[in-house]
Short mmCIF file of C-alpha atoms in Angstrom, two decimals:
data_model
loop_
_atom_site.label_atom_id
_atom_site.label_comp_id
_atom_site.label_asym_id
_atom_site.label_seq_id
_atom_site.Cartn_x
_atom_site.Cartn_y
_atom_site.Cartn_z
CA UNK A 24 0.00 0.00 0.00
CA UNK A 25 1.12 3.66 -1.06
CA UNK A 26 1.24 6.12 1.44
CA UNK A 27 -1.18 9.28 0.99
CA UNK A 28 1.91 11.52 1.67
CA UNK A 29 5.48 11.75 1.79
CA UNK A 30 6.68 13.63 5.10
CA UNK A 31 9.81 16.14 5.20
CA UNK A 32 11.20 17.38 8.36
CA UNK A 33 12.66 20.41 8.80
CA UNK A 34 15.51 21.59 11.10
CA UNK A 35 13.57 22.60 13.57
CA UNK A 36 11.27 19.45 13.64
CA UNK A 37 14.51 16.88 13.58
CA UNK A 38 15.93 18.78 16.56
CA UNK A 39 12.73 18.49 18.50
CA UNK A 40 12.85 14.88 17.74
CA UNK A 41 16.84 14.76 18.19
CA UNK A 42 15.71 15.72 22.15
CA UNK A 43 13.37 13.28 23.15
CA UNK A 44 14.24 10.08 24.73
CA UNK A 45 14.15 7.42 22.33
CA UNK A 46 10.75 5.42 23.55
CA UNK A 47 8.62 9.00 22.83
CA UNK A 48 10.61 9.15 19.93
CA UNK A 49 10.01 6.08 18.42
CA UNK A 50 6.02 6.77 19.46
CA UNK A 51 6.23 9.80 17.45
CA UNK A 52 7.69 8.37 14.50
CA UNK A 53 4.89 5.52 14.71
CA UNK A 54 2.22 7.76 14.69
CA UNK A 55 3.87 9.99 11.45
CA UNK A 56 3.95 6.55 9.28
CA UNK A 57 0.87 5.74 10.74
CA UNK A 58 -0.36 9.28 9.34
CA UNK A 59 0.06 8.33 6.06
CA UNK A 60 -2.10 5.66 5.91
CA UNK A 61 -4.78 6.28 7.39
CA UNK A 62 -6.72 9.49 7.76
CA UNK A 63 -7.06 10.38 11.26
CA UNK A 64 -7.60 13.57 13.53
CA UNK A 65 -6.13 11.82 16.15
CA UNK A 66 -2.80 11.77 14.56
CA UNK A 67 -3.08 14.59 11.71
CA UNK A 68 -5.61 17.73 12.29
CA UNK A 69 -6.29 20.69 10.47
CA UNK A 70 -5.11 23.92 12.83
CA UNK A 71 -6.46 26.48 10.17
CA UNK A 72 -6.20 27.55 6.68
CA UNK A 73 -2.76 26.33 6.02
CA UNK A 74 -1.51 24.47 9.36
CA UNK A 75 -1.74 21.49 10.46
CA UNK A 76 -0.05 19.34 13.59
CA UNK A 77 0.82 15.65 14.41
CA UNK A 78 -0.51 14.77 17.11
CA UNK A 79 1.20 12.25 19.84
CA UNK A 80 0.18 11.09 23.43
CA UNK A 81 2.44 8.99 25.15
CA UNK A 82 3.13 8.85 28.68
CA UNK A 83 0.26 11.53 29.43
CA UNK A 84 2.20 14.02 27.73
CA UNK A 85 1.01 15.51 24.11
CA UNK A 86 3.64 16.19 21.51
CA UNK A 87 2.66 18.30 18.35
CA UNK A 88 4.91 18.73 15.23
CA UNK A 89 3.48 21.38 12.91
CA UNK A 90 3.09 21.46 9.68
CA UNK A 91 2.23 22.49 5.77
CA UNK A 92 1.40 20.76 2.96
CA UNK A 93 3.65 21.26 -0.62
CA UNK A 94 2.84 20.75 -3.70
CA UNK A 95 4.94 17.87 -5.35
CA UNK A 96 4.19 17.72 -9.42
CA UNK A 97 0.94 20.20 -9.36
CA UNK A 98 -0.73 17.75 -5.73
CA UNK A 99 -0.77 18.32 -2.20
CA UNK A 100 1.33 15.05 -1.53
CA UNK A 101 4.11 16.33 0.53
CA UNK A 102 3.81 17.33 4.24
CA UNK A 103 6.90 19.42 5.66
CA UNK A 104 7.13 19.74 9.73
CA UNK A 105 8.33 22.47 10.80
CA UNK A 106 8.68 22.33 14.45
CA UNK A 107 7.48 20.51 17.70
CA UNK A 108 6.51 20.73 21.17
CA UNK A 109 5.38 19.65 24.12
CA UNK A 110 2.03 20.59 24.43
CA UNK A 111 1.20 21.65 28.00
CA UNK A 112 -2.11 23.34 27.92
CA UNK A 113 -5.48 22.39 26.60
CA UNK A 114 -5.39 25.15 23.55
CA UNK A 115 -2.62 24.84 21.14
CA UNK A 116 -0.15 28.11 22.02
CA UNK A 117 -1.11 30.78 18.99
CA UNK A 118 2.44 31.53 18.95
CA UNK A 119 3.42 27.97 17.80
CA UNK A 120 0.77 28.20 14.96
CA UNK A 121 1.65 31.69 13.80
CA UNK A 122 5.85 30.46 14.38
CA UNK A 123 4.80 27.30 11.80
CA UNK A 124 3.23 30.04 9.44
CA UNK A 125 6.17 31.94 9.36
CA UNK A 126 8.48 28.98 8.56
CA UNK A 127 5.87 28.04 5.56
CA UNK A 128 6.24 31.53 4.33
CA UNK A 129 9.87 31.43 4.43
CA UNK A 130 9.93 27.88 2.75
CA UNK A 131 7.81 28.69 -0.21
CA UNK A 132 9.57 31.98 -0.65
CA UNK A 133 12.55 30.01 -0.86
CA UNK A 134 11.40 27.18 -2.91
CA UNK A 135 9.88 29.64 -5.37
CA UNK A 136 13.48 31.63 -5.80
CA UNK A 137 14.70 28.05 -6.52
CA UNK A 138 12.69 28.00 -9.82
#
């Protein structure tokens, strides 16, 4: 079976990951493959217009990686992380989402300069 997605991690996000201990990381991992296979808001949801987050609880603690969808060859069919944290309040932090809209910006500016 194909995944739905292809998943690229930024700096940011591999450093997050880079600083777990390696059982939370390997949960987190899990649940990313997992992601693209099967569609739920448990492990992918929509933040707003262009964000979205993994989601992860392990140990009573929830991890979020956010992140964007690119277009690879004219589709929405790559997702690019763009950072993580540990989520310690009910509502996601505004700053994370507007921080994960920033690095989107920044990546598509860059991408399109590529061209």
């Amino acid at each position: 079976m194909k995944p739905s997605f292809e998943i690229e991690l930024l700096h940011e996000a591999v450093e997050f990951l880079e600083n777990l201990d390696s059982k939370t990381r390997e949960k987190i991992y899990y649940n990313l493959k997992k992601s693209q296979f099967v569609n739920d808001n448990e492990l992918f949801k929509k933040l707003n217009e262009s964000i979205w987050e993994f989601r992860t609880l392990y140990n009573s603690k929830a991890y979020r990686l956010f992140a964007f969808w690119d277009k690879v060859n004219g589709k929405d069919t790559l997702v690019v992380a763009t950072h993580g944290i540990l989520k310690k309040t009910q509502k996601t932090p505004p700053k994370e989402i507007k921080k994960a809209e920033d690095i989107r910006t920044q990546y598509l500016e860059h991408k399109s300069k590529k061209k």
